[in-house]
PDB file of C-alpha atoms in Angstrom:
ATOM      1  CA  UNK L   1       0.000   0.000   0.000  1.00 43.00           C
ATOM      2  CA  UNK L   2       0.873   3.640  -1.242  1.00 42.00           C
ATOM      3  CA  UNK L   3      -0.975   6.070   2.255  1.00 42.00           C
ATOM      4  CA  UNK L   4      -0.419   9.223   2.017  1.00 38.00           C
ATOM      5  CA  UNK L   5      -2.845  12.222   3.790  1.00 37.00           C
ATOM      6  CA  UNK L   6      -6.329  11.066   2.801  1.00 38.00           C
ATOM      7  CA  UNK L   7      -8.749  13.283   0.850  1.00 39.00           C
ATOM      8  CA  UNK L   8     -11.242  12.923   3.172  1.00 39.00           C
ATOM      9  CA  UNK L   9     -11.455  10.772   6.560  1.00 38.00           C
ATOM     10  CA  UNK L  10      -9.879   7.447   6.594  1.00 45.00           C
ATOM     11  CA  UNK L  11     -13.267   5.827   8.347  1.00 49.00           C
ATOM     12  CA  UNK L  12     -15.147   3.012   6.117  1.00 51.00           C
ATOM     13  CA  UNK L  13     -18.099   5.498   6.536  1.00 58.00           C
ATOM     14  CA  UNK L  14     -16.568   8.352   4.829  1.00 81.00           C
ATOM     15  CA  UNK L  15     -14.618   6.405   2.367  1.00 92.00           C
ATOM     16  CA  UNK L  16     -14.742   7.130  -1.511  1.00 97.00           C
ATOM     17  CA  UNK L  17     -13.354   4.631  -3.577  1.00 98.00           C
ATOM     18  CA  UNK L  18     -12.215   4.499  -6.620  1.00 98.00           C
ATOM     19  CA  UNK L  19     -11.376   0.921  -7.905  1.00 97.00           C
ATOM     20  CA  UNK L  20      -9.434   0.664 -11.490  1.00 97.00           C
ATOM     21  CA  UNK L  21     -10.033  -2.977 -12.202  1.00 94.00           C
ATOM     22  CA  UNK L  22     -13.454  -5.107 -11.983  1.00 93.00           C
ATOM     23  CA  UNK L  23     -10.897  -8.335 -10.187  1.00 93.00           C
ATOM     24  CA  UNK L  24     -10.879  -5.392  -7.488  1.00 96.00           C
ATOM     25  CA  UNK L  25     -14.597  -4.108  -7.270  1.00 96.00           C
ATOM     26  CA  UNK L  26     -15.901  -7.513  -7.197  1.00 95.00           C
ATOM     27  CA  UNK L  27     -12.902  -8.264  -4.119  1.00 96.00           C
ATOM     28  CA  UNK L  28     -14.716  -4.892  -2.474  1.00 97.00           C
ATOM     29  CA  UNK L  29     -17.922  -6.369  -3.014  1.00 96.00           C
ATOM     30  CA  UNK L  30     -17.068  -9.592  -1.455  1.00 96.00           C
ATOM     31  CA  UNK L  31     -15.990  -8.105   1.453  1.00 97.00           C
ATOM     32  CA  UNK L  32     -18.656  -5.972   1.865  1.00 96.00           C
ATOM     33  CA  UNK L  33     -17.740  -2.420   0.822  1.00 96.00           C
ATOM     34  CA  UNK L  34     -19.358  -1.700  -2.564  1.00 94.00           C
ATOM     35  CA  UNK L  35     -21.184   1.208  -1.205  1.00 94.00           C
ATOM     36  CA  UNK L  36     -18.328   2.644  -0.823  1.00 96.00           C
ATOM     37  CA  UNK L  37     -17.087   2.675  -4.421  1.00 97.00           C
ATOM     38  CA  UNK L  38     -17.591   5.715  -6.462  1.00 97.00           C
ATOM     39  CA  UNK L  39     -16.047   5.191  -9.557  1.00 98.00           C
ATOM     40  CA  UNK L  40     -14.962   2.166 -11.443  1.00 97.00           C
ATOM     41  CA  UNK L  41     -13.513   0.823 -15.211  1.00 95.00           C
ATOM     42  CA  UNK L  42     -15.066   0.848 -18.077  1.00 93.00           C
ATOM     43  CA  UNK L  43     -15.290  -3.020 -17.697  1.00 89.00           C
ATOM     44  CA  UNK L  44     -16.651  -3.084 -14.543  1.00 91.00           C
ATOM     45  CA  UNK L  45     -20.438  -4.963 -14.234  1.00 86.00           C
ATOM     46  CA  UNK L  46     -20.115  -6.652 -11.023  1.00 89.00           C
ATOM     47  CA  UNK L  47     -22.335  -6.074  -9.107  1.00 91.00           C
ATOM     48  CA  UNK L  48     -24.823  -4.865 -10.829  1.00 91.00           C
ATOM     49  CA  UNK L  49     -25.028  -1.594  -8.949  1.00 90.00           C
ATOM     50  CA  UNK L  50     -21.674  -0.138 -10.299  1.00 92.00           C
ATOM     51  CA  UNK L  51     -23.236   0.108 -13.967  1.00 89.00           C
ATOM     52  CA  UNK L  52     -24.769   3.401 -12.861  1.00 93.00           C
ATOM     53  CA  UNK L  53     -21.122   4.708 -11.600  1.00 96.00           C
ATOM     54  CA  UNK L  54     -18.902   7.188 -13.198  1.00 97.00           C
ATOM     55  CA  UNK L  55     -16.481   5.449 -15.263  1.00 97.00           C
ATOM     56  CA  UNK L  56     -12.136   6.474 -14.971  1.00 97.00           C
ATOM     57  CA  UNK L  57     -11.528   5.181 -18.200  1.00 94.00           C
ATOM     58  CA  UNK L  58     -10.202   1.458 -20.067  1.00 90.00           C
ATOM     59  CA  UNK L  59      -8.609  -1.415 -17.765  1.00 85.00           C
ATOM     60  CA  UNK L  60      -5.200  -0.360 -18.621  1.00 86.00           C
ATOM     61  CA  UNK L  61      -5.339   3.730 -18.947  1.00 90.00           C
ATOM     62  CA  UNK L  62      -7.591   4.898 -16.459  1.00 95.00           C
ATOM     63  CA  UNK L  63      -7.977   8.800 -16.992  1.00 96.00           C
ATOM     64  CA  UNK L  64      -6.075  10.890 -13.933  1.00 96.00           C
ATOM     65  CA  UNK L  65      -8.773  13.355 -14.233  1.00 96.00           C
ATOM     66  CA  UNK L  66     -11.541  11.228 -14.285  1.00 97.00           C
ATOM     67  CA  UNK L  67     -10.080   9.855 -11.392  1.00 97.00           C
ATOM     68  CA  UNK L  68      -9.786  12.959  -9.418  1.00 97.00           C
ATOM     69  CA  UNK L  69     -13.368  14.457 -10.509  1.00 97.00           C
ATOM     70  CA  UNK L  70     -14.770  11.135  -8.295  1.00 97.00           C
ATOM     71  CA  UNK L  71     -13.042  13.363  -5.631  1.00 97.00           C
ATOM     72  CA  UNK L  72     -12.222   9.339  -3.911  1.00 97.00           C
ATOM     73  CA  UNK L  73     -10.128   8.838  -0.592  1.00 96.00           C
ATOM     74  CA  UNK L  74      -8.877   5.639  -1.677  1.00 97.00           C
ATOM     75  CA  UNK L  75      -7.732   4.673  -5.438  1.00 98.00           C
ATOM     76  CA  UNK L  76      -7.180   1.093  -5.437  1.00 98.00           C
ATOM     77  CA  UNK L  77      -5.440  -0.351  -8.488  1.00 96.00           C
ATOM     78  CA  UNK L  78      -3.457  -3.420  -9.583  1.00 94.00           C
ATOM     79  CA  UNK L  79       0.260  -3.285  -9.117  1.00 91.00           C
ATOM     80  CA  UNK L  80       1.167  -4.699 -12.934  1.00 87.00           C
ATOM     81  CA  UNK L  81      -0.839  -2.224 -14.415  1.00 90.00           C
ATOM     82  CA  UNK L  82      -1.407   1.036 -12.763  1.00 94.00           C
ATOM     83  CA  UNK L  83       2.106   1.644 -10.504  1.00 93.00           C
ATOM     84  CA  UNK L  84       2.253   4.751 -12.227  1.00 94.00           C
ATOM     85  CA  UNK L  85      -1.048   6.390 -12.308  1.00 96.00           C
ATOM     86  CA  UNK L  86      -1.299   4.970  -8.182  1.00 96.00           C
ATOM     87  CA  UNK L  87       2.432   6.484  -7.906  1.00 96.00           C
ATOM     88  CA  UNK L  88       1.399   9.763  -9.401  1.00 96.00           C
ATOM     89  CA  UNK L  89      -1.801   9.954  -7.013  1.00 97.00           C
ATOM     90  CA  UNK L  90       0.330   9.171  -4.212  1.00 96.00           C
ATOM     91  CA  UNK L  91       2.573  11.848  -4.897  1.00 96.00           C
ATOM     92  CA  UNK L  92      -0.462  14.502  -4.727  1.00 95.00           C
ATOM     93  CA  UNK L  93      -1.422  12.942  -1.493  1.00 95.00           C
ATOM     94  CA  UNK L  94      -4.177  10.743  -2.484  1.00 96.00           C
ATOM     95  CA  UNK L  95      -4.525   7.495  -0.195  1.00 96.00           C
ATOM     96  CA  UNK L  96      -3.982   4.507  -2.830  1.00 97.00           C
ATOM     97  CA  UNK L  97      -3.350   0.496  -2.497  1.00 97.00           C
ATOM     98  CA  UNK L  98      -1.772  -1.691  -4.313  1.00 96.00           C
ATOM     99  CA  UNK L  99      -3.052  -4.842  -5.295  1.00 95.00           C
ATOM    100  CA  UNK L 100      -1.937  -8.143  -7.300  1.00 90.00           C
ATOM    101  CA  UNK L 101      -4.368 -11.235  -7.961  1.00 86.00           C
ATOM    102  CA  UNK L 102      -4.557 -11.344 -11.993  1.00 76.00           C
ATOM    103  CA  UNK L 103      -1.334 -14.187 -12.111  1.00 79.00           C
ATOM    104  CA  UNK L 104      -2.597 -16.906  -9.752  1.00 87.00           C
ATOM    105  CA  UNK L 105      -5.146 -18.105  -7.706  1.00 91.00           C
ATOM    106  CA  UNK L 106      -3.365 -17.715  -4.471  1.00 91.00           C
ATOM    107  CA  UNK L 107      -3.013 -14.428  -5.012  1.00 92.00           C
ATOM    108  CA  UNK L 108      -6.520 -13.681  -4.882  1.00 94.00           C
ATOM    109  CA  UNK L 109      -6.742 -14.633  -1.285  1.00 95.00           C
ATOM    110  CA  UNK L 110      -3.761 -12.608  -0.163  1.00 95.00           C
ATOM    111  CA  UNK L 111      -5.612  -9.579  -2.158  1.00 95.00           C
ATOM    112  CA  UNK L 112      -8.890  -9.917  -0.386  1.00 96.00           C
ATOM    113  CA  UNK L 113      -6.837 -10.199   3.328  1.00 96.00           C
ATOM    114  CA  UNK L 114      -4.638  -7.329   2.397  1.00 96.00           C
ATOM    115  CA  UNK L 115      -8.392  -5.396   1.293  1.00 96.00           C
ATOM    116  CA  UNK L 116      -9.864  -6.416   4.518  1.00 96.00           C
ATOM    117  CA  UNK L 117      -6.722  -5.351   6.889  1.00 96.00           C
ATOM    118  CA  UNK L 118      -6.431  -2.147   5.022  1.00 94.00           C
ATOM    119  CA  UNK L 119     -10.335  -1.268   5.296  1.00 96.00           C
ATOM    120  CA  UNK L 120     -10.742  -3.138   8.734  1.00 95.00           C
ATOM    121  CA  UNK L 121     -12.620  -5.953   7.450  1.00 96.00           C
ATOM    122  CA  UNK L 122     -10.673  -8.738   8.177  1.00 97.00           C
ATOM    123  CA  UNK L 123     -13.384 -11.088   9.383  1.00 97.00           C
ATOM    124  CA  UNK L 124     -15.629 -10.457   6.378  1.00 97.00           C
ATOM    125  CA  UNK L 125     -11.982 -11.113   4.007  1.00 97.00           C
ATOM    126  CA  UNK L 126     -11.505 -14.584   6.131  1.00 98.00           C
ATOM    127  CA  UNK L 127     -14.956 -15.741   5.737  1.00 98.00           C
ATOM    128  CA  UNK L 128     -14.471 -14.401   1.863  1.00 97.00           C
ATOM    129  CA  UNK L 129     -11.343 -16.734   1.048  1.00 97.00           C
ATOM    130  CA  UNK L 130     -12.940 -20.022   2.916  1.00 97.00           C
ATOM    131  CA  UNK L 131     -15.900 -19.650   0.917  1.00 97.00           C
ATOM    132  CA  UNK L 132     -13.772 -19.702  -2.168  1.00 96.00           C
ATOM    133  CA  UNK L 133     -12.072 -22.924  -0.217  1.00 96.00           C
ATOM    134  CA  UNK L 134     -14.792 -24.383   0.306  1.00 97.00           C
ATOM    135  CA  UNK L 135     -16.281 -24.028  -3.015  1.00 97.00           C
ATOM    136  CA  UNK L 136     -13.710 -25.244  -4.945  1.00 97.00           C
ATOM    137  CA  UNK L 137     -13.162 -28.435  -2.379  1.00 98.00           C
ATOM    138  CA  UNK L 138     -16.760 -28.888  -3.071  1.00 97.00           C
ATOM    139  CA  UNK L 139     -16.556 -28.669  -7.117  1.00 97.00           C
ATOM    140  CA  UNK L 140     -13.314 -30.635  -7.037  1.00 98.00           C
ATOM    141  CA  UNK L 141     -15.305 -33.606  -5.604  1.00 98.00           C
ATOM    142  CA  UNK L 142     -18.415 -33.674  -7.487  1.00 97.00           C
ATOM    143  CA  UNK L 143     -16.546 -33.584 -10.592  1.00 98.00           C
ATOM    144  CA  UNK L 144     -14.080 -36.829  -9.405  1.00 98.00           C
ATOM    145  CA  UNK L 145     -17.209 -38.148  -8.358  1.00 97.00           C
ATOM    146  CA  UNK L 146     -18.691 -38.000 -11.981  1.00 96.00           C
ATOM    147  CA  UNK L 147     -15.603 -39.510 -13.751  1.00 96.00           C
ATOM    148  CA  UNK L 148     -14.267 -42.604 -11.840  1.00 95.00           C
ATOM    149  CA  UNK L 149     -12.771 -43.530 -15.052  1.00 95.00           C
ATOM    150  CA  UNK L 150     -10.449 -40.252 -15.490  1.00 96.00           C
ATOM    151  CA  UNK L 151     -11.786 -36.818 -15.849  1.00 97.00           C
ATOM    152  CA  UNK L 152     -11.765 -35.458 -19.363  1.00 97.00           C
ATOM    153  CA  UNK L 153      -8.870 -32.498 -20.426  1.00 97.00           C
ATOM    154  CA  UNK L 154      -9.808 -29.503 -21.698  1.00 97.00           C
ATOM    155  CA  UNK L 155      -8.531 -26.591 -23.424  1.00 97.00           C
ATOM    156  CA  UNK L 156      -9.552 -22.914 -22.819  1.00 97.00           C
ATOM    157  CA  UNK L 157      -8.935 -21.074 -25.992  1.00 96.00           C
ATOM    158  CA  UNK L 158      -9.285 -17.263 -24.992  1.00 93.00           C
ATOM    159  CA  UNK L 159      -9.070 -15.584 -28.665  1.00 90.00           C
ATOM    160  CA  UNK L 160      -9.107 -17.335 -32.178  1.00 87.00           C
ATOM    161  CA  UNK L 161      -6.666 -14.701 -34.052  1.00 88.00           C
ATOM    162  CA  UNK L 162      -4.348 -15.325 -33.189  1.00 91.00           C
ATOM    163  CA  UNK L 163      -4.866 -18.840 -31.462  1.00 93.00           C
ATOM    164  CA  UNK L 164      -4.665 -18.255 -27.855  1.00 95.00           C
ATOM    165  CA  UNK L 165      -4.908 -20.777 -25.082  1.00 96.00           C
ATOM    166  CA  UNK L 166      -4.471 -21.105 -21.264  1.00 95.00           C
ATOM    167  CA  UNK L 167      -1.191 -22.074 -20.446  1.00 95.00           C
ATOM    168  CA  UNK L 168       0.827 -23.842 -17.307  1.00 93.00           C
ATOM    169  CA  UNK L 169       1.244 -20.712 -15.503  1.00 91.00           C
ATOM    170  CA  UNK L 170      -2.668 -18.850 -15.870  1.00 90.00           C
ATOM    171  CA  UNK L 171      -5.114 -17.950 -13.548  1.00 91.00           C
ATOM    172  CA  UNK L 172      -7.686 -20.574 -15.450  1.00 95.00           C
ATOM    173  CA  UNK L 173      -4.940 -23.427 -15.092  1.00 96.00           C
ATOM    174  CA  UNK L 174      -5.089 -23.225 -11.203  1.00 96.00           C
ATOM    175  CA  UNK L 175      -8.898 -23.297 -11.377  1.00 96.00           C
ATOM    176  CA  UNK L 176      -8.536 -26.733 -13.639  1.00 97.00           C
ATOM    177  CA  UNK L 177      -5.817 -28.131 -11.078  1.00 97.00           C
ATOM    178  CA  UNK L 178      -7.985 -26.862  -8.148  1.00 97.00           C
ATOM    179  CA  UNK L 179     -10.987 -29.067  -9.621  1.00 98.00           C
ATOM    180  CA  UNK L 180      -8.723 -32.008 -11.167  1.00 98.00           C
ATOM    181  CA  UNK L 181      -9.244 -31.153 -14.432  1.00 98.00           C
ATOM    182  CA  UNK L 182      -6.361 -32.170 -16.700  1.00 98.00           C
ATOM    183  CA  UNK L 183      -5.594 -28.908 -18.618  1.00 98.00           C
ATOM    184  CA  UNK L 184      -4.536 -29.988 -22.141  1.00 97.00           C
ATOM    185  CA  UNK L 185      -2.279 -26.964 -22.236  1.00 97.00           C
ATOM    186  CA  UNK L 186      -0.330 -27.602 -19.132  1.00 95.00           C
ATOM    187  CA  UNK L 187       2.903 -28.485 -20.542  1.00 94.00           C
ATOM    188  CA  UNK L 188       3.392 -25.066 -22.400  1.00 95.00           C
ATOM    189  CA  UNK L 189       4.838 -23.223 -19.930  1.00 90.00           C
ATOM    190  CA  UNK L 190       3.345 -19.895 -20.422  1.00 91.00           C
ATOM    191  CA  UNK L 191       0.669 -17.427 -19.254  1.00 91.00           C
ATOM    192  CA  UNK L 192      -1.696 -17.209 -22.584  1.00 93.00           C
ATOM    193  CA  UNK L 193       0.548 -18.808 -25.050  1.00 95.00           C
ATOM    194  CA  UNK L 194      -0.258 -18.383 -29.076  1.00 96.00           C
ATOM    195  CA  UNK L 195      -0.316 -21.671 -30.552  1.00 96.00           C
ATOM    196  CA  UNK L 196      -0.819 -23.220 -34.001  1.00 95.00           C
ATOM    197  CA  UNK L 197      -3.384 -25.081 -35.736  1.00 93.00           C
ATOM    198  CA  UNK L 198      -0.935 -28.173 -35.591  1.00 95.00           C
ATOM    199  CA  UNK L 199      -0.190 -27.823 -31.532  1.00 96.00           C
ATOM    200  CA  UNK L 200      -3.473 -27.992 -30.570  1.00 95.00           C
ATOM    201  CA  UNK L 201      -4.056 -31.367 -32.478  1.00 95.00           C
ATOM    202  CA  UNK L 202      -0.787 -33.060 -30.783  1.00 96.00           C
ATOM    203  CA  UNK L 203      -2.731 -31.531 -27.557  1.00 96.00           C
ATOM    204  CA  UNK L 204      -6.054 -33.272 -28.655  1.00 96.00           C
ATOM    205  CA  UNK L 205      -7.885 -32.331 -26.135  1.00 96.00           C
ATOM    206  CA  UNK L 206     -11.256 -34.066 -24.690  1.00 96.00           C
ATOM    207  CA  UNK L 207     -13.228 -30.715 -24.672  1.00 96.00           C
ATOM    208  CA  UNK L 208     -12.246 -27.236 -26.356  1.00 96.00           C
ATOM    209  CA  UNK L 209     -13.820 -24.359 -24.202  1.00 96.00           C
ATOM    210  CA  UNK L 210     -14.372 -20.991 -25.747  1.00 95.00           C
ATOM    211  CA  UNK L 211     -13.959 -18.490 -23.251  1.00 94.00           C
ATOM    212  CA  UNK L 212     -16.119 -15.348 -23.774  1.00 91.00           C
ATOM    213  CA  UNK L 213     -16.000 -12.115 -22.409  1.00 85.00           C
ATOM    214  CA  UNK L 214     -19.442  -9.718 -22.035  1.00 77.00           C
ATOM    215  CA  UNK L 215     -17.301  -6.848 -23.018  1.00 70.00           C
ATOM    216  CA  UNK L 216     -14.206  -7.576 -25.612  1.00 68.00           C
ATOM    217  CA  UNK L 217     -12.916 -11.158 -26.276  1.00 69.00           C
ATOM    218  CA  UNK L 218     -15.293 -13.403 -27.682  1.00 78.00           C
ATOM    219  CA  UNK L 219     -14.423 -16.505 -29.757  1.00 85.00           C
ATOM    220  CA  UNK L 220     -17.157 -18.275 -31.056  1.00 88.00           C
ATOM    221  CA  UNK L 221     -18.168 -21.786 -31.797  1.00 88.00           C
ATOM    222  CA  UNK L 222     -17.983 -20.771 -35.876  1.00 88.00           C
ATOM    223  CA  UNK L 223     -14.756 -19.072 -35.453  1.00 88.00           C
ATOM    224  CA  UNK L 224     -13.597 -22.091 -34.108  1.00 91.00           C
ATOM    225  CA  UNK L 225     -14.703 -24.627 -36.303  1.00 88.00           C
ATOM    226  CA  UNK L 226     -13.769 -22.596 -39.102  1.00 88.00           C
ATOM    227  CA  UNK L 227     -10.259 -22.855 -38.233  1.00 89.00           C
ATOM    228  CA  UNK L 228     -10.463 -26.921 -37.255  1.00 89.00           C
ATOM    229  CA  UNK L 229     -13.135 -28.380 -39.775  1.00 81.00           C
ATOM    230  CA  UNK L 230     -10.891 -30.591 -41.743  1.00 83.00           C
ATOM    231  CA  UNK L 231      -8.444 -31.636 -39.224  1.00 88.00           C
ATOM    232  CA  UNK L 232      -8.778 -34.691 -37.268  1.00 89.00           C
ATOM    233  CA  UNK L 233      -9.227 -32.988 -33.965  1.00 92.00           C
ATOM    234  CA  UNK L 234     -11.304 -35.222 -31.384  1.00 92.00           C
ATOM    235  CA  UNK L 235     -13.426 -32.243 -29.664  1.00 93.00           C
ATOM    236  CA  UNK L 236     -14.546 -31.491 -33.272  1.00 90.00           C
ATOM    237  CA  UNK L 237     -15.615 -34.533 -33.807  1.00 89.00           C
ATOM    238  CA  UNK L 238     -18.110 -35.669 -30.966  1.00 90.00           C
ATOM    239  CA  UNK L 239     -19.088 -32.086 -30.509  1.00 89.00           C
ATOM    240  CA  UNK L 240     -17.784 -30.892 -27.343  1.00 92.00           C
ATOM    241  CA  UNK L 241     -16.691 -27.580 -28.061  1.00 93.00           C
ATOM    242  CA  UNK L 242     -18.504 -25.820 -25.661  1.00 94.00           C
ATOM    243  CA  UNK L 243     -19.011 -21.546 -25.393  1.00 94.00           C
ATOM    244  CA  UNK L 244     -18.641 -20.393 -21.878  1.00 94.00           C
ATOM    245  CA  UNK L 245     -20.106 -16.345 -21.708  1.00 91.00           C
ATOM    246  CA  UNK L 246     -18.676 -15.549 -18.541  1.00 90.00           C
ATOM    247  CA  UNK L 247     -16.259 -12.016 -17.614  1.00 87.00           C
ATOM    248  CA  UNK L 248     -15.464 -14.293 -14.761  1.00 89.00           C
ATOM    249  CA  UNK L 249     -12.343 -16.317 -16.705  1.00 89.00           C
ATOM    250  CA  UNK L 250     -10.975 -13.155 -17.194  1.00 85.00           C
ATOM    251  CA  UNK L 251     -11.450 -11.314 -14.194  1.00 82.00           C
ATOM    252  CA  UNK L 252      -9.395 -12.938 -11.138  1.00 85.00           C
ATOM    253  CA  UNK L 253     -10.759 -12.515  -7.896  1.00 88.00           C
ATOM    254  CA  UNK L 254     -13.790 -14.021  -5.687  1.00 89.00           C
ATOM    255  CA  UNK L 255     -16.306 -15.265  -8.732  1.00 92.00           C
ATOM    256  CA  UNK L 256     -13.878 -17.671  -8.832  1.00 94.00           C
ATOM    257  CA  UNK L 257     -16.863 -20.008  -7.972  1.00 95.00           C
ATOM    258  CA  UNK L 258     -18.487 -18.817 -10.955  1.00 95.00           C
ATOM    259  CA  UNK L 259     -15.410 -19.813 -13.455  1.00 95.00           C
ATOM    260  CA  UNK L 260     -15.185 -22.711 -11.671  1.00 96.00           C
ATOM    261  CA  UNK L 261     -19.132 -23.989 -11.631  1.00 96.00           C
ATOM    262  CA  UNK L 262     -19.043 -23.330 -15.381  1.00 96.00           C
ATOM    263  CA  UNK L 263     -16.068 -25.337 -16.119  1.00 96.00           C
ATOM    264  CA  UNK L 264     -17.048 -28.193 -14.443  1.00 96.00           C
ATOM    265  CA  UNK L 265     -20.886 -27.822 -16.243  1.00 96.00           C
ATOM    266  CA  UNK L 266     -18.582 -27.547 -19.774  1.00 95.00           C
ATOM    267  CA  UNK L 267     -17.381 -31.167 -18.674  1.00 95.00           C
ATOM    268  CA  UNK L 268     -20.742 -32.998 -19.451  1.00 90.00           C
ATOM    269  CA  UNK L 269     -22.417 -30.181 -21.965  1.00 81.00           C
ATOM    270  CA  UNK L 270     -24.501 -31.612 -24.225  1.00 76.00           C
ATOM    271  CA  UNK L 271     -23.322 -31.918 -27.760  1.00 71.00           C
ATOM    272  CA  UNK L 272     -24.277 -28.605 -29.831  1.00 67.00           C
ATOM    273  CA  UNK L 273     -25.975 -27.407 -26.907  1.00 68.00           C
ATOM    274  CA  UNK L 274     -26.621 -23.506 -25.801  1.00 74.00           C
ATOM    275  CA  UNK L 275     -23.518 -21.578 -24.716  1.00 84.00           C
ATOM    276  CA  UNK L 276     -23.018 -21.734 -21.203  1.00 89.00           C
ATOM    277  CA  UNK L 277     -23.737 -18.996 -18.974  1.00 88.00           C
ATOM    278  CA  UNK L 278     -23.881 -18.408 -15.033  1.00 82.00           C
TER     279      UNK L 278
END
């Protein structure tokens, strides 16, 4: 955390605050302090209730002045991205923290308890991370439970041009581990590696999910197939390539459970079925 002299009262009741990432606004909501958000990203729609906030600008260049017209007492950002806009707020003596959670799972969990000992909501953090625990203890044995014989792999394609997939060390690839789902993917070493037509058939995965953003990235079932129609590829051919409409792939942080339900429904969608949505 970046503290320098508040612009208004530290107290939760008098806190503004101005979250730059939706990974962070849904953390605040989770905790219990959405009312006090006053402005948010463009990309922000969880909860609900921050559509009808004033918006600092795109994910990664949030407007200064937008930022300072919310007149906030707290700008909370995400270290990767916004060290210099948080840096430059801390420097006109704007109260800012600095969070990290969009690399791995774990790092969720140490965001929300550094969100709740910052804002004095450590209780409502703790009980925060167990249910995230205990969801995906719960998920991780109803989905072994389902497939004595071996639980299919799967493949999370993220974007279509170029090919982009969830590698070893993503976000989604501790969600599959957390459940015991076999990510296809999991010997390329990288984040969001860009792959060929060829790799992905020596992957041959079970399932091929499509991971679709509300706002942005969206590949689709057609832009899929037409890339894979002639090649022998075995989720192509019994039909389990499976759409998943859900911001909550993308956005680490406490709908976790979300990404998670939906990736273990993609595991026994029906074939051709109705994109999959929370």
């Amino acid at each position: 955390a970046c503290l320098g002299p508040a612009w208004g009262a530290p107290g939760a009741q008098n806190l503004r605050i101005v979250s730059l990432a939706p990974s962070i606004t849904e953390a605040l909501d989770a905790i219990g302090m959405s009312g006090s958000i006053v402005a948010v990203s463009e990309h922000d729609d969880s909860p609900p209730s921050v559509g009808r906030l004033p918006k600092v600008g795109g994910y990664a260049t949030p407007s200064l002045e937008r930022i300072l017209a919310a007149r906030p007492s707290l700008v909370i950002g995400e270290a990767t991205f916004h060290s210099a806009v948080l840096a430059r707020l801390s420097s006109m003596g704007l109260r800012t923290l600095s969070l990290t959670m969009h690399r791995s799972l774990d790092q969720v969990d140490t965001a929300l308890r550094a969100l709740g000992k910052e804002l004095g909501r450590k209780s409502a953090a703790e009980k925060a991370v167990m249910k995230i625990q205990t969801g995906l203890d719960r998920h991780r044995r109803q989905i072994l439970g389902a497939h004595p014989g071996g639980v299919p792999s799967v493949l999370v394609v993220v974007w279509h041009d170029p090919l982009t997939v969830a590698g070893r060390t993503s976000y989604i690839q501790d969600i599959l581990a957390r459940l015991a789902i076999p990510n296809a993917a999991r010997r390329i070493v990288y984040s969001f590696p860009q792959v060929d037509r060829e790799t992905v058939l020596s992957l041959d995965p079970d399932i091929v999910v499509l991971a679709q953003a509300r706002k942005g990235m969206a590949t689709t079932r057609k832009d899929f197939d037409a890339l894979f129609r002639v090649l022998p590829l075995r989720a192509i051919r019994t039909g389990r390539v499976v759409e998943v409409r859900s911001d909550s792939l993308f956005h680490p942080g406490p709908r976790v459970l979300e990404a998670a339900g939906l990736l273990a429904r993609a595991l026994n969608a029906p074939e051709g079925g109705k994109a999959l949505v929370p």
